[in-house]
XYZ file of N, CA, C and O in Angstrom:
660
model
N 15.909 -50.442 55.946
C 15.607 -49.851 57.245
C 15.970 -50.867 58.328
O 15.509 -52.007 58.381
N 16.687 -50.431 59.030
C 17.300 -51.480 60.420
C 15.691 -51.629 61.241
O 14.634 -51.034 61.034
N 16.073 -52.716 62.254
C 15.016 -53.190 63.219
C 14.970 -51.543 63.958
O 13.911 -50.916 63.959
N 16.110 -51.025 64.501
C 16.364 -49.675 66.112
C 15.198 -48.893 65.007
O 14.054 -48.578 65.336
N 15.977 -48.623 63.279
C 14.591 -47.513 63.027
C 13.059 -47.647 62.889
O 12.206 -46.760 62.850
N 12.931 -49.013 62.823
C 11.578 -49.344 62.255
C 10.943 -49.420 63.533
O 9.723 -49.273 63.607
N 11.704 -49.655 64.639
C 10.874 -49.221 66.283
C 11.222 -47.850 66.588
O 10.531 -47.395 67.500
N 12.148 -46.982 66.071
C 11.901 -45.470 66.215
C 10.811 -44.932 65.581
O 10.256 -43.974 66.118
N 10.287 -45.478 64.266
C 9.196 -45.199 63.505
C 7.617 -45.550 64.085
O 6.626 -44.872 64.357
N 7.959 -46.965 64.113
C 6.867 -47.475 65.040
C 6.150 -46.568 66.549
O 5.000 -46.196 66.781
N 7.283 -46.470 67.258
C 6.970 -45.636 68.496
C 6.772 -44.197 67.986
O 6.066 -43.555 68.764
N 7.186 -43.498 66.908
C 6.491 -41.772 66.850
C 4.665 -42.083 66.090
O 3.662 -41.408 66.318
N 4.793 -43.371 65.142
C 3.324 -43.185 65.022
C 2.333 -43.683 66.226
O 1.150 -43.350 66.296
N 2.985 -44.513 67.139
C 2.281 -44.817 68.640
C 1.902 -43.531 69.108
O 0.747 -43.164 69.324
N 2.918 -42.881 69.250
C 2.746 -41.661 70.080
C 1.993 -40.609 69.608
O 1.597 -39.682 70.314
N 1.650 -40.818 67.638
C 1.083 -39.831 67.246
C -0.692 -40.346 67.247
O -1.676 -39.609 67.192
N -0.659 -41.295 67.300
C -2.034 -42.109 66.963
C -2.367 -42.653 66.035
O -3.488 -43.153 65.936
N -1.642 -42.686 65.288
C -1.615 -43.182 64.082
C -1.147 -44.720 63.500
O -1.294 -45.034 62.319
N -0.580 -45.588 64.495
C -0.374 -46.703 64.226
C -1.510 -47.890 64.259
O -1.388 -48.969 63.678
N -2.737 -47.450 65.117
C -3.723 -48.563 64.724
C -4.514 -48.312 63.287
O -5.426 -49.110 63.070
N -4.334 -47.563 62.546
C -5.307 -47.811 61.437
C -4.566 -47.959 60.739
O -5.278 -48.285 59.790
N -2.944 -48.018 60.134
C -1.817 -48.482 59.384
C -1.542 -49.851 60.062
O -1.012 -50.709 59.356
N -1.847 -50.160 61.374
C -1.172 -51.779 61.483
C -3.039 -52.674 60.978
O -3.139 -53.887 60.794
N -4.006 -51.875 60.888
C -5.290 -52.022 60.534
C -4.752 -52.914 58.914
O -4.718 -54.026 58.387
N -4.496 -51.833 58.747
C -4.589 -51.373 57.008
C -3.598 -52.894 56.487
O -3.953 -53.806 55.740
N -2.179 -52.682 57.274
C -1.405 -53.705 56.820
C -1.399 -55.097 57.181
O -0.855 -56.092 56.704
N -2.235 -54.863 58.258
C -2.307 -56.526 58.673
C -3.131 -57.928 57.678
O -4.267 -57.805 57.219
N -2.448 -58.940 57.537
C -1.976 -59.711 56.267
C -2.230 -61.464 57.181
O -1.274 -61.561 57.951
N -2.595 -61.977 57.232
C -3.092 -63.496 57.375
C -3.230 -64.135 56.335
O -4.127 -63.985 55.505
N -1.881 -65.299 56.293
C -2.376 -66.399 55.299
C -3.394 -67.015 55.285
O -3.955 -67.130 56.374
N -3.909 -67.524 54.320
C -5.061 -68.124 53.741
C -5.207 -69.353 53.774
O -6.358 -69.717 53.534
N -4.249 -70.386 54.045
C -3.842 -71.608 54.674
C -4.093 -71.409 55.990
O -4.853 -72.296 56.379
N -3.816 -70.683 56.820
C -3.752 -70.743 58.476
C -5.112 -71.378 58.971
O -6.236 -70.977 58.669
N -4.796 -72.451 59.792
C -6.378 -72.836 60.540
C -5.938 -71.893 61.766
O -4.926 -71.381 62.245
N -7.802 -72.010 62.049
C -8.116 -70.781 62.982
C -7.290 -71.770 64.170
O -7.167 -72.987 64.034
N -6.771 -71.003 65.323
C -6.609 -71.543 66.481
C -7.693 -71.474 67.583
O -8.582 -70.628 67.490
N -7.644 -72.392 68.687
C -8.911 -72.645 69.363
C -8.454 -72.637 70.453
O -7.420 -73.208 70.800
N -9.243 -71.925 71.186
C -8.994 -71.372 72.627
C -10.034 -72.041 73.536
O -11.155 -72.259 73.077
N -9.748 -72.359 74.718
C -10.074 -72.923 75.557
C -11.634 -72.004 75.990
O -12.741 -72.481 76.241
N -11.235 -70.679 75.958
C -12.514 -69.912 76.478
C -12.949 -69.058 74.934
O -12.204 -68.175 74.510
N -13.928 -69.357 74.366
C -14.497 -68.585 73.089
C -15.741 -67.719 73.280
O -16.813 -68.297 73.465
N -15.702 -66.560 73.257
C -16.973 -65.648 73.570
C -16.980 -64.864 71.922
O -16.049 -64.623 71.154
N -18.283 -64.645 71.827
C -18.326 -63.201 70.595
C -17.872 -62.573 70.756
O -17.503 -62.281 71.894
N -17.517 -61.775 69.460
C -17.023 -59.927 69.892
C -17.621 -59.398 70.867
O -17.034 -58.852 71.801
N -19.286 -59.539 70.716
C -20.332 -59.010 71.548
C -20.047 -59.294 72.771
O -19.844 -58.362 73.549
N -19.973 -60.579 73.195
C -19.493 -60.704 75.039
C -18.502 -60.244 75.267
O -18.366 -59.807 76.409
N -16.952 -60.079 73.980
C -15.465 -59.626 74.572
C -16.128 -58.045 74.803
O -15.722 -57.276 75.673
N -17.200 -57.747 73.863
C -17.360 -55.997 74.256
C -17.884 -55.919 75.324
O -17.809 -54.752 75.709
N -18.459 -56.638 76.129
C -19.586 -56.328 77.071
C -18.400 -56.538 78.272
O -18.255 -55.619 79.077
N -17.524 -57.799 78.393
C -16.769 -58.323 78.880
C -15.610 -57.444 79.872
O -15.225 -57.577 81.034
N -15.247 -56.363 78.607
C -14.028 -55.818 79.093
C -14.177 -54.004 78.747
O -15.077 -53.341 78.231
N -12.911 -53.667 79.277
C -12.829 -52.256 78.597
C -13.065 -51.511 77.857
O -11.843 -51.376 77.920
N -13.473 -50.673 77.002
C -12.962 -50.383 75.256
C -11.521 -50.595 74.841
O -11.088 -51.098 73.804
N -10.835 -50.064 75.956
C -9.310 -50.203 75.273
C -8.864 -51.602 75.287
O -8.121 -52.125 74.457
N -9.564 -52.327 76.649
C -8.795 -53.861 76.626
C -9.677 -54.564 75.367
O -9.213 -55.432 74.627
N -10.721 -54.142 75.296
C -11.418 -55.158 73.761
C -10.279 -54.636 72.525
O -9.642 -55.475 71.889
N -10.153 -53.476 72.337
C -9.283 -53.336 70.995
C -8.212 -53.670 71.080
O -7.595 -53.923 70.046
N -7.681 -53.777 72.163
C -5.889 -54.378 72.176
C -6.018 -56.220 72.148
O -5.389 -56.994 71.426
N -7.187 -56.581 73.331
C -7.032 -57.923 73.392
C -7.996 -58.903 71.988
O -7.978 -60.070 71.597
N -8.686 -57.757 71.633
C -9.742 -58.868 70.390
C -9.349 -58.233 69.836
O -10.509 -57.856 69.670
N -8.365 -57.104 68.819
C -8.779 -56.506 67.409
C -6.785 -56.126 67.691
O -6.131 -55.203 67.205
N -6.336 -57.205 68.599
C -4.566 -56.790 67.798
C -4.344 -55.170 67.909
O -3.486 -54.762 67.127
N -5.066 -53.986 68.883
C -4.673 -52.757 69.006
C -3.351 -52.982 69.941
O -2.958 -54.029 70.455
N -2.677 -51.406 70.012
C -1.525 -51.444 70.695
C -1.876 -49.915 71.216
O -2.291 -48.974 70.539
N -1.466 -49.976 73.178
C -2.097 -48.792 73.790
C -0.855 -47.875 73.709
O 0.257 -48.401 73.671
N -0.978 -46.620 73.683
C -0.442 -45.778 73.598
C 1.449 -45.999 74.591
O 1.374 -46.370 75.763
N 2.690 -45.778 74.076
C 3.715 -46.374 75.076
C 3.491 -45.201 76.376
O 3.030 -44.063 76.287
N 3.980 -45.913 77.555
C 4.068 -44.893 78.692
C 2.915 -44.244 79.305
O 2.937 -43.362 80.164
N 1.569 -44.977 78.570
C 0.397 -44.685 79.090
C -0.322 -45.532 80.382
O -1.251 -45.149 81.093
N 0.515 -46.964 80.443
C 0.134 -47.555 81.901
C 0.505 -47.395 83.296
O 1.472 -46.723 83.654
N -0.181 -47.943 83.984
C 0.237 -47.332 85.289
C 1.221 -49.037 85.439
O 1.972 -49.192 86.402
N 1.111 -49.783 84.727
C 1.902 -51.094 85.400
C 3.270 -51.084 84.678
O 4.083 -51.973 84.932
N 3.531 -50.175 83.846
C 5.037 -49.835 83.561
C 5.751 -49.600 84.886
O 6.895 -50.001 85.097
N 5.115 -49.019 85.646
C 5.606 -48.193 86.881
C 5.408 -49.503 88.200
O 5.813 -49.281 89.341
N 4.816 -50.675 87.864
C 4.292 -51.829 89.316
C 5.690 -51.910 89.112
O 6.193 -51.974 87.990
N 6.620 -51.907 90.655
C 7.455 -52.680 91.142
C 7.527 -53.394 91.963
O 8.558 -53.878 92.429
N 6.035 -53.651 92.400
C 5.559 -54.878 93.430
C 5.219 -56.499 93.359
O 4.349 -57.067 92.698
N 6.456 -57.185 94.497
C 6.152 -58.779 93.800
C 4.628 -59.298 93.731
O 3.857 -59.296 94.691
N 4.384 -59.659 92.674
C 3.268 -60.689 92.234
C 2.954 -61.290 91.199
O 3.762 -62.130 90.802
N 1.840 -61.103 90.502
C 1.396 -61.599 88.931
C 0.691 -61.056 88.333
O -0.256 -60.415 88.787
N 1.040 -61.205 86.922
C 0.783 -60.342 85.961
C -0.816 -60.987 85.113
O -0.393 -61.486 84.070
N -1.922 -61.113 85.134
C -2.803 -62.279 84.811
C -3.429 -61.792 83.563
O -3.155 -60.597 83.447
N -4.335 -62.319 82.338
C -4.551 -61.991 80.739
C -6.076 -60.995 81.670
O -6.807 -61.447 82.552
N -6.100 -59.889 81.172
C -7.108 -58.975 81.457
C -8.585 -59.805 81.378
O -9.534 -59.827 82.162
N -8.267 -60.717 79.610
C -9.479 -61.184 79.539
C -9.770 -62.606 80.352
O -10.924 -63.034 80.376
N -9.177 -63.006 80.719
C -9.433 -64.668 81.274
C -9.180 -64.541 82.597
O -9.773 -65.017 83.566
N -8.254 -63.860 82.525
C -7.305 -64.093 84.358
C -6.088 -64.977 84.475
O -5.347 -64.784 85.438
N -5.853 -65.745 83.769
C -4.665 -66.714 83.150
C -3.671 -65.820 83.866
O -3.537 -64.621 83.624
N -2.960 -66.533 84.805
C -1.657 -66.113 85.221
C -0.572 -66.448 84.115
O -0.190 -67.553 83.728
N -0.115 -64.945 83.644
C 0.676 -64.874 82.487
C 2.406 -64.316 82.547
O 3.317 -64.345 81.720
N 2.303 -63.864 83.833
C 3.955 -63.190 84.027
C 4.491 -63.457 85.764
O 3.395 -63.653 86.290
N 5.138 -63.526 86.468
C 5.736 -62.892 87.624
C 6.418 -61.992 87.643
O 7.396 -61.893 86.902
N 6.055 -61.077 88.535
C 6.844 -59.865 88.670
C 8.199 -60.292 88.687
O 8.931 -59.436 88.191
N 8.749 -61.225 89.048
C 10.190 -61.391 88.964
C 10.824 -61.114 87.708
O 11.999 -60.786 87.550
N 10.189 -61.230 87.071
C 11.170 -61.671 85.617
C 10.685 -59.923 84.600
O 10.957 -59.854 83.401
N 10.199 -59.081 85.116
C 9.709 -57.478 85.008
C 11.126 -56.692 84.425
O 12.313 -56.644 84.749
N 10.806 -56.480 84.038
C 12.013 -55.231 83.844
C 11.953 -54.038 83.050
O 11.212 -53.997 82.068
N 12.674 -53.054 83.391
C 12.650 -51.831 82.608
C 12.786 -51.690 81.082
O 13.922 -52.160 81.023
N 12.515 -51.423 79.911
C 13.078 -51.748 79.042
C 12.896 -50.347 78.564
O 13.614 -50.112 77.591
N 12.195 -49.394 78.928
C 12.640 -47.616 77.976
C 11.465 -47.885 77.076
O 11.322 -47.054 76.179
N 10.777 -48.661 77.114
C 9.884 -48.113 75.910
C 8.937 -48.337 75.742
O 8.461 -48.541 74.625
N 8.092 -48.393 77.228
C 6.964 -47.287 77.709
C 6.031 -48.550 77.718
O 4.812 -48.448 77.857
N 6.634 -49.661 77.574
C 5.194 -50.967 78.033
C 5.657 -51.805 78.986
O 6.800 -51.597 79.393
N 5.101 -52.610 79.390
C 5.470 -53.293 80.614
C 6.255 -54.598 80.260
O 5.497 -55.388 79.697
N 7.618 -55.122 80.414
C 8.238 -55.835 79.852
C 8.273 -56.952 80.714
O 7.715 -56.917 81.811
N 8.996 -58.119 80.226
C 9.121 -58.989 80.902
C 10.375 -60.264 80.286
O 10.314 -60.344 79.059
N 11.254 -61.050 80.805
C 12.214 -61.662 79.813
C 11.673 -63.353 79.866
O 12.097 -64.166 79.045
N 10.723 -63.715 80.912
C 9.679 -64.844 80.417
C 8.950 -65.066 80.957
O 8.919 -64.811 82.161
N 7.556 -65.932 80.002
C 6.048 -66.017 81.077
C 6.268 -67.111 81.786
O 7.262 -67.821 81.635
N 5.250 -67.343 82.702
C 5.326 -68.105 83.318
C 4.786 -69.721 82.482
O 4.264 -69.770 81.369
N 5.008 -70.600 83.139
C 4.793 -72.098 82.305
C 3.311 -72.088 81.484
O 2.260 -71.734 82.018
N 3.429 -72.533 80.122
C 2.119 -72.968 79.457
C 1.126 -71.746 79.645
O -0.066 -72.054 79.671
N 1.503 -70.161 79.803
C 0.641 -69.447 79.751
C 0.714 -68.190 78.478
O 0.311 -67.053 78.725
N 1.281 -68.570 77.107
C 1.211 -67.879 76.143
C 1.810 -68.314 75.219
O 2.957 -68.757 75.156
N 0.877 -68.175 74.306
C 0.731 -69.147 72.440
C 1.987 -67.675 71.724
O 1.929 -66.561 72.245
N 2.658 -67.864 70.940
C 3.351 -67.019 69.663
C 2.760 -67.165 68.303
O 2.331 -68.187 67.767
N 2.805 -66.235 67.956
C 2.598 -66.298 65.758
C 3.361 -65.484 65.318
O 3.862 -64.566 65.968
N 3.529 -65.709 64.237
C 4.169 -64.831 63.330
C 3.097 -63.112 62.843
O 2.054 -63.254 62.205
N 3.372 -62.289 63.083
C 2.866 -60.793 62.950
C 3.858 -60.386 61.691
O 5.080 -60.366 61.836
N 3.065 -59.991 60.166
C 4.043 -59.485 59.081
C 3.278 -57.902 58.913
O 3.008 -57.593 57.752
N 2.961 -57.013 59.879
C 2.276 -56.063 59.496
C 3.598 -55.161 60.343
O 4.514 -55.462 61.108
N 3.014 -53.759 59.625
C 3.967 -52.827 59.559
C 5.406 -53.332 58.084
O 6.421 -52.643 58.192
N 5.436 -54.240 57.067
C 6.465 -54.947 56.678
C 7.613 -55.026 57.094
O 8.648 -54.670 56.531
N 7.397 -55.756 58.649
C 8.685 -56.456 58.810
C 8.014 -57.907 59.800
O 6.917 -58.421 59.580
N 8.735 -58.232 60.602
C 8.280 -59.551 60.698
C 8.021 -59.592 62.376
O 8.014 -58.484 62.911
N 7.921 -60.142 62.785
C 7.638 -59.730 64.285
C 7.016 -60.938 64.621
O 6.390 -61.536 63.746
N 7.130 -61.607 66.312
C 6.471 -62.246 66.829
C 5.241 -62.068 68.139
O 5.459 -61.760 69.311
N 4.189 -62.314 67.615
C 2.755 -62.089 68.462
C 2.440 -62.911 69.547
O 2.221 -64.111 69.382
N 2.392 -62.312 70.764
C 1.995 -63.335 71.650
C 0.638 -63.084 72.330
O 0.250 -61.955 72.630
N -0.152 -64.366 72.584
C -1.519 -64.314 72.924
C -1.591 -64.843 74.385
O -0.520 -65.077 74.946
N -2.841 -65.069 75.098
C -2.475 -65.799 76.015
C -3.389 -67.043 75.182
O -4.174 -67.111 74.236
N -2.712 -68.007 76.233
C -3.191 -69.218 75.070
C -4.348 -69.894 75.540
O -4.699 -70.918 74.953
N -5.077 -69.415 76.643
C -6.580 -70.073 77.600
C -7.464 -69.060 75.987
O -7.758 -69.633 74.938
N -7.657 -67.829 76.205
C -8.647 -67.049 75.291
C -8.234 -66.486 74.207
O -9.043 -66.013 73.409
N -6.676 -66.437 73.965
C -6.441 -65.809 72.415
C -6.188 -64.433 72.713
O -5.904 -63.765 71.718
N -6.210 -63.875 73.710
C -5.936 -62.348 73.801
C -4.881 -62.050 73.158
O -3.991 -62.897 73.090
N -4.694 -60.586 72.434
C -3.408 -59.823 71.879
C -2.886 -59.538 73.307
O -3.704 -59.131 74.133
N -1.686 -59.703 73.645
C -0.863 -59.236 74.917
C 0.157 -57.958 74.163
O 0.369 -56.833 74.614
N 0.838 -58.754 72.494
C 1.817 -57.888 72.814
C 3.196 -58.227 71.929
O 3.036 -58.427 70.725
N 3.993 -58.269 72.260
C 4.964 -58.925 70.950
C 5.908 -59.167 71.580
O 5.985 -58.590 72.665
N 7.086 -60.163 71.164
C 8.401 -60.625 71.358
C 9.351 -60.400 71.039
O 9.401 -60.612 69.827
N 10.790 -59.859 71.625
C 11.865 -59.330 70.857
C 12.768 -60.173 71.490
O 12.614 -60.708 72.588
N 14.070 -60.297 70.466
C 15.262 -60.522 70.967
C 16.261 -60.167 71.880
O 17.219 -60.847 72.246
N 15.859 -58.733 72.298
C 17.331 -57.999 72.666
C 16.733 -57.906 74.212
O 16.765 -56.749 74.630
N 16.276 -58.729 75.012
C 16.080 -58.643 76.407
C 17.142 -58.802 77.278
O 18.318 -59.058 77.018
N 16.630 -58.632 78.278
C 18.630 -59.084 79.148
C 18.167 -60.564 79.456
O 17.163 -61.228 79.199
N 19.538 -60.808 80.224
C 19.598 -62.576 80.561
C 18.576 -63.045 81.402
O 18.056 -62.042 81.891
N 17.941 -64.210 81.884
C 19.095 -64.966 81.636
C 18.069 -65.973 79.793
O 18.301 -67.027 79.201
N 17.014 -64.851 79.598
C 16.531 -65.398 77.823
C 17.146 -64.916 76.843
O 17.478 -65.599 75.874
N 17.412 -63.506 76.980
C 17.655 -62.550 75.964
C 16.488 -61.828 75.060
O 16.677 -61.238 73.996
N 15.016 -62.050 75.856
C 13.926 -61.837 75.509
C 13.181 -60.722 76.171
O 13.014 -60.703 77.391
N 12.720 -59.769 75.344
C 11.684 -59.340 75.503
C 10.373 -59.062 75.277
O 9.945 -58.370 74.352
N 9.738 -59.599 76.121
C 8.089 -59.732 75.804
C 7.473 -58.346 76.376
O 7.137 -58.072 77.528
N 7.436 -57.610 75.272
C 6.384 -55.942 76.003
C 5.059 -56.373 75.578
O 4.763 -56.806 74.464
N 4.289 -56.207 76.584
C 3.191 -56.114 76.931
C 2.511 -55.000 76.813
O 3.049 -53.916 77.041
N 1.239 -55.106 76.443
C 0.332 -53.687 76.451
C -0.840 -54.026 77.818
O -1.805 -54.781 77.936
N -0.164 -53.038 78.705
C -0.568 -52.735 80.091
C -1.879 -53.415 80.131
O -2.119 -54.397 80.834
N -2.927 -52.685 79.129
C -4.165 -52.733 79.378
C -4.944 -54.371 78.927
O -6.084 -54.804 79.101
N -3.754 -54.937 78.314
C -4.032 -56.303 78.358
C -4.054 -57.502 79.626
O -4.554 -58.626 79.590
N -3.211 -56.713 80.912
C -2.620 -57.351 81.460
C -3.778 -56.810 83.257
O -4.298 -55.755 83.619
N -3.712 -57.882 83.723
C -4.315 -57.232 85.502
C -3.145 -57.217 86.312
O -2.170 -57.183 85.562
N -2.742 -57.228 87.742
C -1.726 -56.657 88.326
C -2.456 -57.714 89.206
O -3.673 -57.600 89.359
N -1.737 -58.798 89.827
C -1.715 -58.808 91.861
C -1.163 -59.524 91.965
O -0.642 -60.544 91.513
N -1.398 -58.376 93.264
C -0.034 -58.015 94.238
C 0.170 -59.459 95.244
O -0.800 -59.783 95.930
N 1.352 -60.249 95.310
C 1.729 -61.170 96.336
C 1.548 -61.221 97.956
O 1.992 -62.174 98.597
């Protein structure tokens, strides 16, 4: 199965609802890995009290929000993009772009504001990005961005706050 089908696949079970209890099901952490340590550490209990329902399951439990369901797919206003849970300035609108597939993209963060891992769920391989003050799920990393990285970092909206410059 090529990468284009396994994100054509990916995006119909997004769209059907069905991809958080299969990326549930498949998600796989080595047993060697030390935990990583975040600058800001709260319980589940405070991330629940803390935030959204949807921003707790995307930013503490690795969910992914529905594509084309944010309203910041649609921000074309200069400013910053900050981690829902911390506030960590994590993007500039400058570097925003369209990418078709319904999350809020970007081709790089701004300095020292997001950790990567390796993601082997769904079986293929993928890179995870957090913000790196609290550990939040933001979202994942691809290759095929335009210049001047060749990166795209989609974001799940509801991970992310908006302001405006």
């Amino acid at each position: 199965m090529t990468m284009h089908d396994r994100r054509e696949t990916l995006f119909v079970l997004l769209a059907a609802g069905l991809a958080g209890p299969i990326v549930a099901a498949c998600r796989a952490t080595p047993a060697e890995a030390a935990p990583e340590r975040f600058e800001i550490n709260l319980s589940d209990a405070q991330w629940k009290a803390r935030l959204s329902p949807a921003a707790w399951r995307v930013l503490r439990h690795d969910g992914t929000e529905r594509p084309f369901s944010s309203p910041l797919d649609d921000e074309h206003r200069p400013g910053r993009y900050l981690c829902a849970g911390c506030a960590l300035p994590l993007f500039d609108a400058r570097t925003k772009f369209d990418s078709g597939t319904g999350w809020p993209s970007f081709w790089a963060p701004l300095p020292d504001a997001v950790r990567t891992r390796t993601d082997s769920t769904l079986g293929m391989s993928r890179i995870e990005v957090h913000c790196r003050r609290c550990g939040g799920h933001l979202g994942h990393v691809f290759d095929d961005g335009p210049k001047p990285t060749g990166k795209r970092y989609c974001m799940n909206g509801v991970a992310l706050i908006f302001r405006p410059a």
